[in-house]
Coordinates of C-alpha atoms in Angstrom, one line a residue:
M1 CA -57.2 -31.4 -8.5
T2 CA -54.7 -30.9 -5.6
R3 CA -54.9 -29.9 -2.1
G4 CA -55.4 -26.3 -3.4
H5 CA -58.7 -27.1 -4.9
G6 CA -59.1 -23.5 -5.5
F7 CA -60.0 -20.2 -3.9
F8 CA -63.4 -20.1 -5.7
G9 CA -64.8 -23.5 -4.3
F10 CA -63.5 -22.8 -0.9
A11 CA -64.9 -19.2 -0.9
V12 CA -68.3 -20.4 -1.9
W13 CA -68.6 -22.8 1.0
L14 CA -67.1 -20.2 3.4
A15 CA -69.5 -17.5 2.3
V16 CA -72.6 -19.5 1.9
G17 CA -72.3 -21.9 4.8
A18 CA -70.1 -20.5 7.6
A19 CA -73.0 -19.1 9.3
G20 CA -75.0 -22.3 9.4
S21 CA -72.7 -25.3 9.1
A22 CA -71.3 -25.5 12.6
A23 CA -74.6 -25.0 14.4
S24 CA -76.3 -27.6 12.2
A25 CA -73.4 -30.1 12.7
Q26 CA -73.8 -29.6 16.3
D27 CA -77.5 -30.4 16.3
G28 CA -76.8 -33.8 14.8
E29 CA -77.9 -32.8 11.3
V30 CA -74.6 -34.0 9.4
A31 CA -72.9 -37.4 9.7
L32 CA -69.6 -38.3 8.0
V33 CA -68.3 -41.4 6.4
V34 CA -64.6 -41.4 5.2
T35 CA -63.0 -44.5 3.6
G36 CA -59.9 -45.2 1.5
P37 CA -56.2 -44.7 1.8
S38 CA -56.2 -40.8 2.5
A39 CA -59.1 -41.1 4.9
A40 CA -57.3 -39.7 8.0
D41 CA -56.3 -36.6 6.2
A42 CA -59.7 -36.1 4.6
R43 CA -61.6 -36.6 7.9
S44 CA -59.2 -34.1 9.6
A45 CA -59.7 -31.5 7.2
F46 CA -63.4 -31.8 6.8
V47 CA -64.2 -31.5 10.5
S48 CA -62.0 -28.4 10.6
F49 CA -64.7 -26.9 8.2
V50 CA -67.8 -28.5 9.8
D51 CA -67.9 -29.5 13.2
V52 CA -69.4 -33.1 12.9
P53 CA -69.7 -34.7 16.4
P54 CA -67.3 -37.8 17.0
A55 CA -70.4 -40.0 17.4
L56 CA -71.3 -39.3 13.8
R57 CA -68.0 -39.9 12.1
F58 CA -67.9 -43.4 10.6
D59 CA -65.2 -45.5 9.0
A60 CA -67.7 -47.5 6.8
A61 CA -71.1 -46.7 5.4
P62 CA -74.1 -47.4 7.9
D63 CA -76.9 -49.7 6.4
A64 CA -79.1 -46.6 6.8
P65 CA -78.3 -43.1 8.0
P66 CA -78.7 -42.8 11.8
N67 CA -82.0 -41.2 13.1
G68 CA -81.8 -37.4 13.2
V69 CA -79.3 -37.0 10.5
E70 CA -80.7 -34.9 7.6
L71 CA -77.4 -35.0 5.4
L72 CA -74.9 -37.9 5.2
V73 CA -71.6 -36.9 3.7
R74 CA -69.4 -39.8 2.2
I75 CA -65.9 -39.2 1.1
D76 CA -64.1 -42.1 -0.8
T77 CA -60.4 -41.2 -1.3
E78 CA -59.7 -44.4 -3.3
A79 CA -62.6 -44.0 -6.2
P80 CA -62.1 -41.0 -5.7
A81 CA -65.6 -39.5 -5.3
V82 CA -67.8 -37.4 -2.8
R83 CA -71.5 -37.8 -2.3
V84 CA -74.1 -36.2 -0.2
W85 CA -77.4 -37.8 0.6
R86 CA -80.3 -35.7 1.5
R87 CA -83.1 -37.2 3.9
R88 CA -85.9 -34.9 2.8
D89 CA -86.1 -36.3 -0.7
G90 CA -83.7 -39.0 -0.8
A91 CA -81.6 -37.3 -3.5
V92 CA -77.7 -37.8 -3.8
L93 CA -75.3 -35.1 -5.0
E94 CA -72.1 -36.8 -6.6
R95 CA -68.9 -35.8 -7.8
R96 CA -66.3 -38.1 -9.1
F97 CA -62.6 -37.4 -10.4
D98 CA -60.7 -39.4 -13.0
E99 CA -57.3 -38.8 -11.2
A100 CA -56.3 -39.5 -7.5
Q101 CA -56.9 -36.7 -5.1
D102 CA -55.4 -35.7 -1.8
G103 CA -57.6 -35.9 1.2
Y104 CA -57.7 -32.1 1.9
A105 CA -59.0 -31.4 -1.8
L106 CA -61.8 -34.0 -1.5
A107 CA -62.8 -32.4 2.1
V108 CA -63.2 -29.1 0.4
V109 CA -65.5 -30.5 -2.3
A110 CA -67.5 -32.3 0.3
A111 CA -68.0 -29.0 2.2
E112 CA -69.3 -27.3 -1.0
L113 CA -71.7 -30.1 -1.8
L114 CA -72.9 -30.1 1.7
E115 CA -73.9 -26.4 1.4
V116 CA -75.5 -27.0 -2.1
A117 CA -77.5 -30.0 -0.6
R118 CA -78.6 -27.9 2.4
T119 CA -79.7 -24.7 0.3
G120 CA -81.0 -26.6 -2.9
A121 CA -78.5 -24.8 -5.0
D122 CA -77.8 -26.0 -8.5
P123 CA -75.2 -28.9 -8.1
A124 CA -73.8 -28.1 -11.7
A125 CA -72.3 -24.8 -10.1
V126 CA -69.7 -27.0 -8.3
G127 CA -69.3 -29.7 -11.0
A128 CA -71.6 -32.1 -9.3
T129 CA -74.6 -34.4 -10.5
L130 CA -78.0 -34.9 -8.9
V131 CA -79.0 -38.6 -8.8
E132 CA -82.9 -38.8 -8.1
P133 CA -84.0 -41.7 -6.0
E134 CA -85.8 -44.7 -7.5
P135 CA -89.5 -45.2 -6.5
E136 CA -89.5 -47.1 -3.2
A137 CA -85.7 -47.0 -3.0
S138 CA -83.9 -47.2 0.3
P139 CA -82.4 -43.8 1.4
E140 CA -78.7 -45.1 0.9
L141 CA -75.8 -43.7 -0.9
E142 CA -75.4 -44.9 -4.5
P143 CA -73.2 -48.0 -4.5
E144 CA -69.6 -48.1 -5.7
P145 CA -68.9 -49.8 -9.2
E146 CA -66.8 -52.2 -7.3
P147 CA -68.0 -55.3 -5.6
P148 CA -70.3 -54.2 -2.7
E149 CA -68.8 -53.8 0.8
P150 CA -69.5 -56.6 3.4
E151 CA -72.2 -55.8 5.9
V152 CA -70.7 -54.0 9.0
A153 CA -71.7 -55.1 12.4
P154 CA -73.4 -52.4 14.6
E155 CA -70.7 -52.2 16.9
E156 CA -68.3 -51.2 14.1
L157 CA -70.3 -48.1 13.4
A158 CA -68.9 -46.2 16.4
P159 CA -65.8 -44.1 15.9
R160 CA -62.6 -46.2 16.2
D161 CA -60.3 -46.0 19.2
D162 CA -57.1 -46.7 17.3
V163 CA -57.4 -43.4 15.4
A164 CA -54.3 -42.6 13.2
W165 CA -52.0 -39.9 14.4
A166 CA -51.9 -36.8 12.3
I167 CA -48.8 -34.7 11.7
E168 CA -48.8 -31.1 10.7
L169 CA -45.5 -29.2 9.7
T170 CA -45.7 -25.5 9.9
P171 CA -43.1 -22.8 8.7
G172 CA -43.7 -19.2 9.7
L173 CA -42.3 -15.8 8.8
G174 CA -43.1 -12.5 10.5
V175 CA -42.2 -9.4 12.4
E176 CA -41.3 -9.3 16.1
G177 CA -41.5 -6.4 18.5
W178 CA -40.7 -6.4 22.2
F179 CA -40.2 -3.9 24.9
S180 CA -39.3 -3.3 28.5
I181 CA -42.2 -2.0 30.8
D182 CA -39.7 0.3 32.1
G183 CA -39.0 2.0 28.6
D184 CA -35.8 1.3 26.9
P185 CA -34.7 -0.9 25.3
W186 CA -37.0 -2.0 22.5
I187 CA -36.4 -3.9 19.4
V188 CA -38.4 -4.5 16.0
Q189 CA -37.0 -7.3 13.9
P190 CA -37.7 -10.3 11.6
T191 CA -38.7 -13.5 13.2
V192 CA -39.0 -17.2 11.8
F193 CA -40.2 -20.4 13.3
F194 CA -40.6 -24.2 12.2
E195 CA -43.2 -26.0 14.1
V196 CA -44.2 -29.8 14.2
L197 CA -47.5 -30.7 15.9
G198 CA -49.6 -33.8 16.1
G199 CA -52.7 -35.2 17.4
P200 CA -55.3 -37.9 16.7
A201 CA -56.9 -37.6 13.1
G202 CA -60.2 -36.1 13.2
E203 CA -59.8 -34.3 16.6
A204 CA -59.3 -30.7 17.0
W205 CA -56.4 -30.8 19.7
R206 CA -52.8 -30.7 18.7
I207 CA -49.3 -30.9 20.7
G208 CA -45.8 -30.4 19.6
G209 CA -43.0 -27.9 19.5
A210 CA -40.9 -25.6 17.4
L211 CA -37.7 -23.8 17.0
F212 CA -37.5 -20.0 16.4
A213 CA -35.1 -17.3 15.8
S214 CA -35.3 -13.5 15.8
A215 CA -32.5 -11.2 14.6
L216 CA -31.3 -8.2 12.7
G217 CA -32.9 -5.6 14.8
Q218 CA -31.1 -2.6 16.3
M219 CA -31.9 0.3 18.5
G220 CA -29.7 3.5 18.5
V221 CA -28.6 4.8 21.9
S222 CA -26.9 8.1 23.2
E223 CA -25.7 9.6 26.4
G224 CA -23.9 13.0 26.3
E225 CA -21.3 12.8 23.7
L226 CA -21.5 9.0 23.4
Q227 CA -23.6 7.4 20.9
G228 CA -24.0 3.8 19.7
S229 CA -26.4 1.0 19.2
Y230 CA -28.0 -2.1 20.9
A231 CA -29.1 -5.5 19.3
R232 CA -30.3 -8.7 20.6
H233 CA -30.3 -11.9 18.5
D234 CA -32.4 -14.7 20.0
V235 CA -32.8 -18.5 19.2
G236 CA -35.0 -20.7 21.2
A237 CA -37.4 -23.6 21.4
R238 CA -41.0 -23.9 22.5
L239 CA -43.5 -26.3 23.6
S240 CA -47.0 -26.0 22.4
V241 CA -50.5 -27.4 23.1
G242 CA -53.8 -26.2 21.9
G243 CA -56.5 -26.8 19.2
D244 CA -59.1 -25.4 16.7
V245 CA -62.2 -23.5 18.1
G246 CA -65.2 -21.7 16.3
P247 CA -66.9 -22.2 13.0
V248 CA -64.0 -21.2 10.7
G249 CA -61.0 -23.1 12.3
T250 CA -59.3 -20.6 14.3
R251 CA -56.4 -22.1 16.2
L252 CA -55.3 -21.3 19.8
L253 CA -51.9 -22.5 21.1
G254 CA -50.2 -22.0 24.3
H255 CA -46.3 -22.0 24.4
V256 CA -43.6 -22.5 27.0
R257 CA -40.4 -20.6 25.6
V258 CA -36.8 -20.9 26.4
G259 CA -33.7 -19.9 24.5
G260 CA -30.5 -18.0 24.3
A261 CA -29.3 -14.7 22.8
A262 CA -26.4 -12.8 21.6
V263 CA -26.5 -9.4 22.9
I264 CA -24.2 -6.8 21.0
G265 CA -23.7 -3.1 22.1
S266 CA -21.5 -0.6 20.5
A267 CA -20.4 3.0 21.5
E268 CA -18.3 5.9 20.1
R269 CA -17.6 9.5 20.9
Q270 CA -19.4 11.9 18.5
G271 CA -17.2 12.9 15.7
R272 CA -14.5 10.3 16.7
D273 CA -14.9 7.0 14.3
D274 CA -11.7 5.8 15.5
D275 CA -13.1 5.5 19.2
R276 CA -15.6 3.0 18.5
R277 CA -15.9 0.2 21.0
E278 CA -18.1 -2.9 20.6
S279 CA -19.0 -5.7 23.1
A280 CA -20.8 -8.9 22.7
R281 CA -22.4 -10.7 25.7
P282 CA -24.7 -13.8 26.1
G283 CA -28.1 -13.9 27.4
W284 CA -31.0 -16.2 27.8
F285 CA -34.8 -16.1 28.5
V286 CA -37.8 -18.2 29.5
G287 CA -41.4 -17.3 29.2
L288 CA -44.9 -18.0 28.1
G289 CA -46.8 -17.2 24.9
L290 CA -50.4 -17.4 23.3
D291 CA -50.6 -17.8 19.5
V292 CA -53.8 -17.1 17.5
R293 CA -53.9 -18.3 14.0
Q294 CA -56.6 -17.8 11.4
P295 CA -56.6 -20.1 8.1
L296 CA -56.9 -18.2 5.0
I297 CA -56.6 -20.4 2.0
E298 CA -54.7 -23.5 0.8
G299 CA -52.9 -24.0 4.2
L300 CA -51.9 -20.4 4.5
E301 CA -52.5 -18.7 7.9
L302 CA -52.3 -15.5 9.7
F303 CA -50.7 -15.7 13.1
L304 CA -50.4 -13.3 16.1
D305 CA -48.4 -14.3 19.1
L306 CA -47.9 -12.6 22.4
S307 CA -45.3 -13.5 25.0
A308 CA -43.9 -12.4 28.4
D309 CA -40.3 -13.4 28.9
V310 CA -38.1 -13.4 32.1
L311 CA -34.5 -12.3 31.5
P312 CA -32.7 -14.2 34.4
A313 CA -29.2 -12.1 33.6
P314 CA -30.1 -8.8 31.9
V315 CA -27.3 -7.3 30.1
R316 CA -26.0 -3.7 31.0
F317 CA -23.9 -1.7 28.6
E318 CA -21.8 1.4 30.1
G319 CA -19.6 4.0 28.7
E320 CA -17.5 6.1 30.8
G321 CA -19.1 5.2 33.8
R322 CA -22.7 5.9 32.5
A323 CA -25.2 3.3 31.3
L324 CA -26.2 3.3 27.7
V325 CA -28.4 0.3 27.9
A326 CA -29.8 -1.6 30.7
E327 CA -32.0 -4.7 29.7
P328 CA -35.2 -5.3 31.9
W329 CA -36.0 -8.4 34.0
V330 CA -39.1 -8.9 32.1
R331 CA -39.9 -8.1 28.5
L332 CA -43.3 -8.0 26.7
G333 CA -43.2 -9.1 23.0
G334 CA -45.5 -9.7 20.0
R335 CA -45.1 -11.4 16.7
L336 CA -47.3 -11.0 13.5
G337 CA -46.8 -12.9 10.2
L338 CA -47.8 -15.6 7.9
A339 CA -47.5 -19.4 8.4
W340 CA -48.1 -22.4 6.1
R341 CA -49.6 -25.5 7.5
V342 CA -48.7 -28.7 5.6
I343 CA -50.2 -32.1 6.3
P344 CA -47.8 -34.7 4.9

């Protein structure tokens, strides 16, 4: 199994438990233990599905589940294995793998087992087994086949302060449209970006930046017997900060944008192809943006980005003393498309 554990498993968790997972986790019902070499990735992915409070995220298994915790989820990225202990009957739902798995895939399996444990569904539906407790058994997770772990001092049960820094790479492709509040000009054209964000593993907030470009759009213009075209090709960078909100991992990011442009205008008299004139001029912009992203499946996201830019040196094209195109001081824009979030 890879990070793309599969549409079926993820959809099962999303459809069955999305309505109850976040609320239950906020009430202290779920605790999380993640160990092994891919612990940071698994923890980050799981808390994007289930909002486990930081105080209930552990780096080693507690001697006994904390008071008030009804379900204890353990992800062992080294074994690899996933277990969910249920307080009401002491049962343990377990799924093991013969081959190494990445942290994201194990987090998806853990979310599935959590919902099965909560609802009492058949564990075999998600490839898991149910381990019934022995009489008088302590409500602990089944031990690993390896030598038992050393006892953990109480002060080590708290979340660590030196949490690893998680990095996310996100390329995106979409359609951009922008217009002047005064009317013309307006443009619809393709847009691309490549983004790098980072933040503490297990936390919801991120900070970083991106490079972006928008080009190949064109608007036709005419004035009397003159007709022509207008195009603006932008390249820029942005600084972003934000994080995940809500029970389904919706991400909100605020941007500060700045960049340059090549503004190209052409004009010719109707019926006179030999009278064509073309001019290219530089331009630049600075502005603010708000980006909303909704995860879909296997790292794929739908994004909607709204922005307002100031054009400090708007370009004006004229023909025979008449204005063909006059750029605004302020333009409003939006971008809609798909992005793919990758955790190295």
